Amino acid sequence: MKNLYLLIGICLILSCKTKQNTGSEKATTEVYKDETEISNKEYPDMNINARIGDMNIESSPVQILKSSIDGNLLTLKIGYSGGCTEHSFEFIGSEMIAKSLPPIRSVRLVHHANSETCRIYIERKLVIDLRELAYQKEAGSIIKLNIANLKNEQILYTYED
């Protein structure tokens, strides 16, 4: 019986190899920490001008996480995958306006990832000048913007001088 306990004890001691296991866990943790640090990198706000044009332009995936409007400026908090190359965005409005009160214009945020291969999740803020999308370019002119990237959500925009 003593020999059995001795044999089990020796097997347990030889099978642990704590130095090697601890070393591999550290390497995994360090890689994870590096990726987390990169994804938490601050990306500057990007200012773009909305335009009227072809809404069928190809776009890479992008999520709109939050939206707010102040005067002629729409602020979007967005999320997308990237991290290695510079990305650009366009905010395009349809030429067609739905006849309703107030009128409705479909718009779309287009994301140009430029053949990005990195997979880090990035969040940043876009500030979009909406003046070009106004129904009439006079103070008080109201239009609803139906944003394709926001499911079933419309933003009421009132043109300001």
XYZ file of N, CA and C in Angstrom:
483
model
N 0.813 -1.179 0.000
C 0.000 0.000 0.000
C 0.861 1.248 0.000
N 1.978 1.205 0.787
C 2.890 2.345 0.821
C 3.482 2.585 -0.564
N 3.784 1.498 -1.254
C 4.359 1.629 -2.600
C 3.372 2.300 -3.570
N 2.091 2.008 -3.406
C 1.071 2.615 -4.269
C 1.004 4.120 -4.043
N 0.997 4.543 -2.769
C 0.976 5.981 -2.460
C 2.246 6.670 -2.957
N 3.364 6.010 -2.798
C 4.643 6.554 -3.269
C 4.635 6.697 -4.784
N 4.111 5.732 -5.490
C 4.040 5.762 -6.950
C 3.104 6.886 -7.426
N 1.963 7.055 -6.784
C 1.019 8.128 -7.143
C 1.657 9.490 -6.880
N 2.341 9.636 -5.767
C 3.013 10.894 -5.415
C 4.075 11.258 -6.429
N 4.873 10.301 -6.860
C 5.920 10.550 -7.853
C 5.298 10.955 -9.189
N 4.228 10.283 -9.591
C 3.540 10.619 -10.853
C 3.003 12.044 -10.824
N 2.418 12.443 -9.703
C 1.883 13.800 -9.573
C 2.992 14.843 -9.646
N 4.084 14.602 -8.993
C 5.200 15.553 -8.995
C 5.773 15.697 -10.403
N 5.957 14.599 -11.102
C 6.539 14.643 -12.449
C 5.577 15.227 -13.490
N 4.282 15.117 -13.271
C 3.326 15.589 -14.279
C 3.012 17.082 -14.156
N 3.348 17.729 -13.079
C 2.976 19.137 -12.881
C 3.768 20.092 -13.761
N 5.075 20.050 -13.741
C 5.930 20.934 -14.528
C 5.444 22.385 -14.439
N 5.380 22.901 -13.269
C 4.781 24.220 -13.050
C 5.533 25.341 -13.751
N 6.827 25.270 -13.898
C 7.568 26.353 -14.552
C 7.160 26.489 -16.011
N 7.062 25.404 -16.744
C 6.695 25.475 -18.156
C 5.259 25.952 -18.323
N 4.322 25.438 -17.538
C 2.926 25.850 -17.654
C 2.769 27.337 -17.329
N 3.432 27.794 -16.273
C 3.338 29.195 -15.898
C 3.911 30.072 -17.000
N 5.012 29.670 -17.607
C 5.624 30.462 -18.679
C 4.705 30.604 -19.875
N 4.036 29.545 -20.296
C 3.149 29.636 -21.456
C 1.924 30.484 -21.147
N 1.422 30.434 -19.905
C 0.278 31.274 -19.542
C 0.657 32.742 -19.588
N 1.869 33.085 -19.149
C 2.309 34.475 -19.189
C 2.361 34.980 -20.626
N 2.869 34.164 -21.537
C 2.967 34.590 -22.932
C 1.586 34.887 -23.492
N 0.608 34.040 -23.197
C -0.752 34.257 -23.673
C -1.327 35.542 -23.099
N -1.099 35.757 -21.808
C -1.626 36.953 -21.162
C -0.994 38.203 -21.751
N 0.309 38.186 -22.005
C 0.985 39.352 -22.558
C 0.449 39.694 -23.940
N 0.229 38.708 -24.768
C -0.328 38.961 -26.091
C -1.702 39.594 -25.948
N -2.519 39.067 -25.055
C -3.865 39.614 -24.847
C -3.772 41.063 -24.375
N -2.852 41.323 -23.440
C -2.704 42.691 -22.937
C -2.288 43.631 -24.064
N -1.358 43.209 -24.924
C -0.929 44.065 -26.033
C -2.101 44.385 -26.946
N -2.923 43.387 -27.277
C -4.063 43.628 -28.155
C -5.054 44.581 -27.508
N -5.265 44.436 -26.208
C -6.188 45.307 -25.493
C -5.673 46.739 -25.515
N -4.376 46.923 -25.297
C -3.806 48.272 -25.317
C -3.994 48.913 -26.684
N -3.798 48.176 -27.751
C -3.966 48.726 -29.095
C -5.424 49.108 -29.322
N -6.365 48.260 -28.911
C -7.775 48.548 -29.145
C -8.261 49.731 -28.303
N -7.584 50.036 -27.203
C -7.965 51.175 -26.387
C -7.277 52.466 -26.834
N -6.539 52.409 -27.905
C -5.868 53.590 -28.441
C -6.908 54.646 -28.809
N -6.600 55.893 -28.524
C -7.507 56.987 -28.847
C -7.372 57.348 -30.324
N -8.475 57.349 -31.019
C -8.503 57.772 -32.411
C -9.168 59.143 -32.454
N -8.582 60.084 -33.183
C -9.135 61.445 -33.192
C -10.507 61.499 -33.867
N -11.300 62.491 -33.458
C -12.587 62.713 -34.115
C -12.325 63.014 -35.590
N -13.242 62.592 -36.435
C -13.100 62.825 -37.863
C -14.252 63.708 -38.330
N -13.938 64.799 -39.004
C -14.948 65.707 -39.540
C -15.148 65.412 -41.019
N -16.411 65.237 -41.417
C -16.716 65.015 -42.829
C -17.940 65.840 -43.217
N -18.054 66.118 -44.498
C -19.203 66.841 -45.036
C -20.129 65.852 -45.723
N -21.407 65.923 -45.391
C -22.395 65.077 -46.065
C -22.527 65.566 -47.499
N -22.907 64.656 -48.375
C -23.118 65.038 -49.771
C -24.268 64.224 -50.340
N -24.832 64.716 -51.422
C -25.882 63.995 -52.131
C -25.203 63.259 -53.274
N -25.546 61.970 -53.439
C -24.895 61.201 -54.489
C -25.407 59.780 -54.554
N -24.599 58.922 -55.179
C -24.945 57.522 -55.383
C -24.828 56.762 -54.063
N -25.929 56.207 -53.609
C -25.932 55.485 -52.341
C -25.557 54.015 -52.504
N -25.257 53.573 -53.713
C -24.922 52.170 -53.956
C -23.424 51.904 -53.910
N -22.661 52.814 -53.330
C -21.221 52.630 -53.198
C -20.967 51.488 -52.225
N -19.974 50.653 -52.552
C -19.633 49.528 -51.686
C -19.064 50.045 -50.365
N -19.444 49.384 -49.270
C -19.015 49.809 -47.941
C -18.566 48.616 -47.120
N -17.529 48.813 -46.322
C -17.113 47.815 -45.346
C -18.034 47.927 -44.135
N -18.120 46.881 -43.333
C -19.017 46.927 -42.167
C -18.644 48.039 -41.185
N -19.661 48.676 -40.642
C -19.493 49.704 -39.617
C -20.754 49.717 -38.769
N -20.587 49.910 -37.483
C -21.732 49.987 -36.566
C -21.875 51.430 -36.097
N -23.102 51.911 -36.047
C -23.369 53.201 -35.424
C -23.846 52.898 -34.014
N -23.059 53.313 -33.041
C -23.339 52.993 -31.648
C -24.193 54.057 -30.966
N -24.029 55.306 -31.393
C -24.736 56.397 -30.752
C -24.808 57.565 -31.727
N -25.893 58.327 -31.670
C -26.029 59.493 -32.542
C -26.624 60.657 -31.777
N -26.202 61.864 -32.160
C -26.795 63.081 -31.594
C -26.640 64.190 -32.627
N -27.525 65.158 -32.561
C -27.497 66.254 -33.519
C -27.513 67.574 -32.762
N -26.683 68.497 -33.217
C -26.607 69.820 -32.620
C -26.426 70.825 -33.750
N -27.485 71.568 -34.043
C -27.431 72.512 -35.159
C -27.298 71.763 -36.471
N -26.303 72.128 -37.257
C -26.060 71.477 -38.547
C -25.115 70.288 -38.449
N -24.718 69.926 -37.240
C -23.732 68.859 -37.059
C -24.355 67.607 -36.447
N -24.126 66.488 -37.101
C -24.528 65.178 -36.604
C -23.280 64.503 -36.058
N -23.350 64.041 -34.818
C -22.219 63.335 -34.221
C -22.596 61.864 -34.096
N -21.739 61.020 -34.652
C -21.945 59.576 -34.592
C -20.773 58.927 -33.867
N -21.064 58.060 -32.921
C -20.035 57.204 -32.341
C -20.133 55.899 -33.102
N -19.031 55.505 -33.723
C -19.053 54.320 -34.579
C -18.045 53.287 -34.095
N -18.231 52.057 -34.539
C -17.313 50.978 -34.252
C -17.060 50.177 -35.518
N -15.798 49.780 -35.708
C -15.433 48.998 -36.892
C -14.157 48.219 -36.616
N -13.856 47.294 -37.486
C -12.682 46.456 -37.352
C -11.545 47.047 -38.180
N -10.336 47.109 -37.604
C -9.200 47.670 -38.340
C -7.985 47.781 -37.457
N -7.213 48.867 -37.667
C -6.059 49.124 -36.818
C -4.729 49.233 -37.528
N -4.648 48.814 -38.794
C -3.360 48.838 -39.486
C -3.273 49.917 -40.572
N -4.392 50.249 -41.199
C -4.374 51.261 -42.257
C -5.374 52.363 -41.934
N -5.260 53.465 -42.643
C -6.171 54.594 -42.444
C -7.509 54.284 -43.099
N -8.587 54.565 -42.402
C -9.935 54.354 -42.910
C -10.553 55.708 -43.226
N -11.484 55.724 -44.175
C -12.193 56.964 -44.490
C -13.691 56.670 -44.540
N -14.479 57.722 -44.416
C -15.926 57.587 -44.354
C -16.583 58.654 -45.213
N -17.762 58.318 -45.734
C -18.590 59.257 -46.468
C -20.001 59.164 -45.909
N -20.689 60.280 -45.868
C -22.087 60.309 -45.455
C -22.861 60.812 -46.661
N -23.587 59.902 -47.308
C -24.204 60.193 -48.595
C -25.724 60.185 -48.464
N -26.345 61.202 -49.059
C -27.797 61.313 -49.062
C -28.348 61.032 -50.447
N -29.531 60.460 -50.490
C -30.207 60.167 -51.747
C -30.697 61.462 -52.387
N -30.719 61.482 -53.714
C -31.271 62.629 -54.434
C -32.784 62.694 -54.259
N -33.398 61.546 -54.070
C -34.852 61.462 -53.933
C -35.278 61.818 -52.503
N -36.366 62.565 -52.399
C -36.923 62.940 -51.107
C -38.367 62.452 -51.061
N -38.712 61.749 -49.973
C -40.082 61.268 -49.815
C -40.992 62.442 -49.503
N -42.124 62.493 -50.181
C -43.094 63.573 -49.984
C -43.934 63.269 -48.746
N -43.551 63.843 -47.640
C -44.279 63.702 -46.392
C -44.049 64.983 -45.600
N -44.664 65.076 -44.454
C -44.441 66.246 -43.598
C -43.813 65.779 -42.298
N -42.600 66.100 -41.978
C -41.621 66.721 -42.870
C -41.111 65.719 -43.901
N -40.476 66.233 -44.978
C -39.931 65.331 -46.001
C -38.872 64.391 -45.401
N -38.649 63.267 -46.077
C -37.679 62.273 -45.603
C -36.637 62.016 -46.688
N -35.358 62.058 -46.293
C -34.255 61.742 -47.212
C -33.505 60.540 -46.647
N -33.301 59.530 -47.469
C -32.497 58.375 -47.052
C -31.021 58.751 -47.131
N -30.271 58.341 -46.119
C -28.834 58.607 -46.072
C -28.108 57.336 -45.650
N -26.801 57.320 -45.899
C -26.020 56.123 -45.612
C -24.603 56.507 -45.244
N -24.077 55.868 -44.204
C -22.674 56.025 -43.843
C -21.877 54.962 -44.584
N -20.905 55.402 -45.390
C -20.073 54.483 -46.176
C -18.688 54.429 -45.539
N -18.204 53.218 -45.328
C -16.910 52.972 -44.685
C -15.942 52.400 -45.718
N -14.826 53.105 -45.920
C -13.763 52.634 -46.818
C -12.614 52.106 -45.961
N -12.477 50.773 -45.907
C -11.467 50.143 -45.055
C -10.115 50.021 -45.741
N -10.042 50.268 -47.045
C -8.770 50.245 -47.786
C -8.025 48.919 -47.657
N -8.723 47.832 -47.898
C -8.146 46.477 -47.866
C -7.523 46.125 -46.516
N -8.150 46.551 -45.459
C -7.678 46.309 -44.090
C -7.674 44.824 -43.765
N -6.614 44.367 -43.107
C -6.532 42.965 -42.699
C -6.513 42.802 -41.179
N -6.305 43.875 -40.434
C -6.250 43.783 -38.969
C -7.657 43.633 -38.407
N -7.744 43.068 -37.198
C -9.037 42.735 -36.611
C -9.252 43.391 -35.247
N -8.684 44.537 -35.030
C -8.867 45.214 -33.749
C -10.130 46.053 -33.831
N -10.955 45.993 -32.794
C -12.193 46.761 -32.791
C -11.889 48.198 -32.383
N -12.288 49.134 -33.225
C -12.001 50.553 -33.017
C -13.315 51.297 -32.837
N -13.333 52.201 -31.873
C -14.464 53.107 -31.694
C -13.940 54.523 -31.854
N -14.679 55.332 -32.622
C -14.296 56.723 -32.798
C -15.521 57.558 -33.066
N -15.335 58.861 -33.083
C -16.440 59.781 -33.279
C -16.314 60.460 -34.637
N -17.439 60.497 -35.376
C -17.523 61.237 -36.629
C -18.406 62.453 -36.397
N -17.974 63.604 -36.891
C -18.775 64.814 -36.828
C -19.091 65.186 -38.272
N -20.388 65.168 -38.614
C -20.825 65.308 -40.000
C -21.596 66.611 -40.178
N -21.142 67.421 -41.133
C -21.840 68.661 -41.479
C -22.981 68.282 -42.424
N -24.215 68.508 -41.992
C -25.405 68.060 -42.732
C -25.972 69.093 -43.709
N -25.419 70.283 -43.785
C -26.033 71.363 -44.567
C -26.391 70.974 -45.990
N -25.599 70.148 -46.604
C -25.853 69.762 -47.996
C -27.114 68.904 -48.133
N -27.565 68.291 -47.053
C -28.730 67.403 -47.096
C -30.051 68.103 -46.796
N -30.001 69.381 -46.484
C -31.214 70.113 -46.113
C -32.215 70.116 -47.258
N -33.488 70.091 -46.894
C -34.562 70.148 -47.890
C -34.537 71.497 -48.604
N -34.481 72.561 -47.832
C -34.287 73.914 -48.357
C -33.220 74.555 -47.490
N -32.311 75.247 -48.104
C -31.221 75.851 -47.346
C -31.645 77.209 -46.790
N -32.645 77.164 -45.905
C -33.103 78.352 -45.207
C -33.421 77.965 -43.778
N -33.164 78.883 -42.864
C -33.351 78.606 -41.436
C -34.747 78.058 -41.153
N -34.808 76.996 -40.365
C -36.079 76.397 -39.984
C -36.553 75.285 -40.904
N -35.884 75.078 -42.034
C -36.253 73.989 -42.951
C -35.994 72.652 -42.251
N -37.035 71.799 -42.208
C -36.946 70.531 -41.476
C -36.985 69.358 -42.448
N -36.166 68.351 -42.144
C -36.168 67.103 -42.914
C -35.826 65.962 -41.953
N -36.405 64.801 -42.202
C -36.039 63.600 -41.446
C -34.984 62.857 -42.251
N -33.946 62.421 -41.569
C -32.894 61.632 -42.206
C -33.088 60.180 -41.795
N -33.318 59.331 -42.792
C -33.507 57.904 -42.564
C -32.148 57.240 -42.792
N -31.428 56.946 -41.713
C -30.058 56.429 -41.827
C -30.087 54.918 -42.012
N -29.563 54.458 -43.138
C -29.584 53.033 -43.474
C -28.845 52.190 -42.445
N -27.786 52.717 -41.834
C -26.990 51.949 -40.883
C -27.663 51.838 -39.508
N -28.664 52.680 -39.252
C -29.430 52.604 -38.009
C -30.770 51.982 -38.338
N -31.058 50.842 -37.790
C -32.283 50.133 -38.136
C -33.509 50.897 -37.654
N -34.346 51.243 -38.599
C -35.633 51.890 -38.322
C -35.520 53.139 -37.444
N -34.454 53.895 -37.599
C -34.318 55.113 -36.817
C -34.160 56.301 -37.755
N -34.896 57.346 -37.459
C -34.816 58.579 -38.239
C -34.371 59.702 -37.316
N -33.638 60.643 -37.882
C -33.171 61.792 -37.131
C -33.811 63.031 -37.738
N -34.396 63.845 -36.904
C -35.015 65.081 -37.354
C -33.937 66.163 -37.394
N -33.740 66.741 -38.581
C -32.705 67.756 -38.789
C -33.354 69.061 -39.197
N -33.033 70.134 -38.481
C -33.531 71.474 -38.789
C -32.352 72.333 -39.225
N -32.397 72.825 -40.433
C -31.313 73.644 -40.988
C -31.172 74.945 -40.206
N -29.926 75.311 -39.911
C -29.629 76.576 -39.226
C -28.625 77.357 -40.048
N -28.815 78.714 -40.051
C -27.837 79.578 -40.758
C -26.560 79.698 -39.968
